[in-house]
Protein backbone atom coordinates (compact mmCIF):
# COMPACT_ATOMS: atom_id res chain seq x y z
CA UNK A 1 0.00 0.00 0.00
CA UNK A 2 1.69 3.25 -1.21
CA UNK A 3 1.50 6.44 0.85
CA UNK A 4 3.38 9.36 0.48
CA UNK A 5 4.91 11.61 3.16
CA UNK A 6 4.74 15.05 2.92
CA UNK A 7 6.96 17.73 4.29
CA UNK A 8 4.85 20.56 5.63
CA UNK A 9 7.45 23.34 5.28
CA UNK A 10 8.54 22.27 1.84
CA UNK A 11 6.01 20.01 0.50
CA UNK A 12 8.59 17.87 -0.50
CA UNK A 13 7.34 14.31 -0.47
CA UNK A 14 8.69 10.68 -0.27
CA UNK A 15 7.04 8.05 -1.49
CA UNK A 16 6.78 4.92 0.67
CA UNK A 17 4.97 1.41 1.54
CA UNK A 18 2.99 1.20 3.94
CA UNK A 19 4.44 -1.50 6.42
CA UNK A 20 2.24 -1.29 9.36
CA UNK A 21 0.31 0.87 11.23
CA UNK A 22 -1.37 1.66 14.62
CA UNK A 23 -3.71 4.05 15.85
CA UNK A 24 -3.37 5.57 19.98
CA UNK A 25 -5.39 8.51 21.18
CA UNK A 26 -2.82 11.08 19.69
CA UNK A 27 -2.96 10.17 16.16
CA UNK A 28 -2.45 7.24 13.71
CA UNK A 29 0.98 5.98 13.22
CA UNK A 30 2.64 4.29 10.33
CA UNK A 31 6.23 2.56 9.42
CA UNK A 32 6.75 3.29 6.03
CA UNK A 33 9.55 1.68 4.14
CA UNK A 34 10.68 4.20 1.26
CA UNK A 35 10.10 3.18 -2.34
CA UNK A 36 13.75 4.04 -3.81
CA UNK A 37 16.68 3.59 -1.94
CA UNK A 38 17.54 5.58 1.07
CA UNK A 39 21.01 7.63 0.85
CA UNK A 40 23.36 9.34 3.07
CA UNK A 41 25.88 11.87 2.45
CA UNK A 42 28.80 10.57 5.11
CA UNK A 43 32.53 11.71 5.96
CA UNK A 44 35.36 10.28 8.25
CA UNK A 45 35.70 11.38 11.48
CA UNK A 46 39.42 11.86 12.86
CA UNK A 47 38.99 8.08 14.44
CA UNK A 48 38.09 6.49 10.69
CA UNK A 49 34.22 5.89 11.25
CA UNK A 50 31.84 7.16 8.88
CA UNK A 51 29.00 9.64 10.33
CA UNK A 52 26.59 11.54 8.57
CA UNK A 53 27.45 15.01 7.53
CA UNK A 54 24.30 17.16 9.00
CA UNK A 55 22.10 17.64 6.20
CA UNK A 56 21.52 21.25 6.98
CA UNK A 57 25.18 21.97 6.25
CA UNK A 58 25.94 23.95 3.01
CA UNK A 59 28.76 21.56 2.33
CA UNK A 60 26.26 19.03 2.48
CA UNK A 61 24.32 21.04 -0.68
CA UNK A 62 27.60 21.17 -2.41
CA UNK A 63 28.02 17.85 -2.60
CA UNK A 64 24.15 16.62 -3.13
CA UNK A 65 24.75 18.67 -6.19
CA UNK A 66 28.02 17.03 -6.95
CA UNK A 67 26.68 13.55 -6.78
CA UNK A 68 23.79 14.19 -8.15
CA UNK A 69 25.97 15.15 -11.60
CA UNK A 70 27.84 11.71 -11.12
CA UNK A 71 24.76 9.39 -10.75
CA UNK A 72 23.16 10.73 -13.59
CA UNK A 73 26.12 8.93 -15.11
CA UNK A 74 24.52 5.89 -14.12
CA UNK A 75 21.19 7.43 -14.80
CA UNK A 76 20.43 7.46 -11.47
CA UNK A 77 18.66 10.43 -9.56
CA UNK A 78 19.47 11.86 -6.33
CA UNK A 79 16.37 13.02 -4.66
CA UNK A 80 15.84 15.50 -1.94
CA UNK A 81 13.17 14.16 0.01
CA UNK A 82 12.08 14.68 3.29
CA UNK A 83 14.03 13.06 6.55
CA UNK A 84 16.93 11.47 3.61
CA UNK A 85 17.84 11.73 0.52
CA UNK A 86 16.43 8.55 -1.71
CA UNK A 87 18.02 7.46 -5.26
CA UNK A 88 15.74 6.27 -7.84
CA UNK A 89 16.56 4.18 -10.85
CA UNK A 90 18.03 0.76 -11.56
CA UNK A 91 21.32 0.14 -9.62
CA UNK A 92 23.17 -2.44 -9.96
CA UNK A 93 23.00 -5.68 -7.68
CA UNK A 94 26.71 -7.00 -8.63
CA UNK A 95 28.95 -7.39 -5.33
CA UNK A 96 32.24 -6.62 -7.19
CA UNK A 97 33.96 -6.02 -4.16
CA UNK A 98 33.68 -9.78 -2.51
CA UNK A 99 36.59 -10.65 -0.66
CA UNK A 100 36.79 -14.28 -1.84
C-alpha cells in the first residue's frame, strides 16, 4: 500500500509502503519503508568511522549537487526528500567487491 509523506514546510514528499500501522489517542501511526533507496551523504571522522554530515550543512548542498551530476552517469537520480535523501533508478545488484 503506497503512501506518500509530505513535508509541511517544503512540500517535498517521499514516497513509501505502507508497512504497518497503529492508531493511539494522539494520532495514527505508520512505518513506512521508502520506495527508492535511502542515501546518506557521510565523511570520516578523525577516528576512521563514517558519520553523517548534518544535512543542513551547506557543504552538504555542495556535494548533493556534486553527486547528483555523477549518478546521472549511471542514470540514477538523487532526490531531496524529506528526513533522507532517496536514489531512484536501476542500480546495480553485482557485489564486485567480494573478498573471496
Amino acid at each position: 500500500n503506497l503512501v506518500t509523506l509530505r513535508e509541511p514546510s517544503s512540500g517535498r514528499g517521499l514516497l513509501v509502503n505502507k508497512e504497518a500501522e497503529t492508531e493511539l489517542e494522539s494520532g495514527r501511526y505508520v512505518v513506512g519503508v521508502p520506495v527508492d533507496t535511502p542515501a546518506a551523504i557521510c565523511v570520516f571522522n578523525d577516528d576512521g568511522e563514517l558519520e553523517p554530515l548534518e544535512m543542513e550543512s551547506d557543504l552538504h548542498e555542495e556535494l548533493v549537487a556534486l553527486f547528483e551530476n555523477a549518478l546521472e552517469d549511471y542514470n540514477l537520480l538523487l532526490l531531496r526528500t524529506p528526513l533522507t535523501l532517496t536514489i531512484q533508478g536501476e542500480m546495480d545488484d553485482d557485489d564486485d567487491d567480494d573478498d573471496d
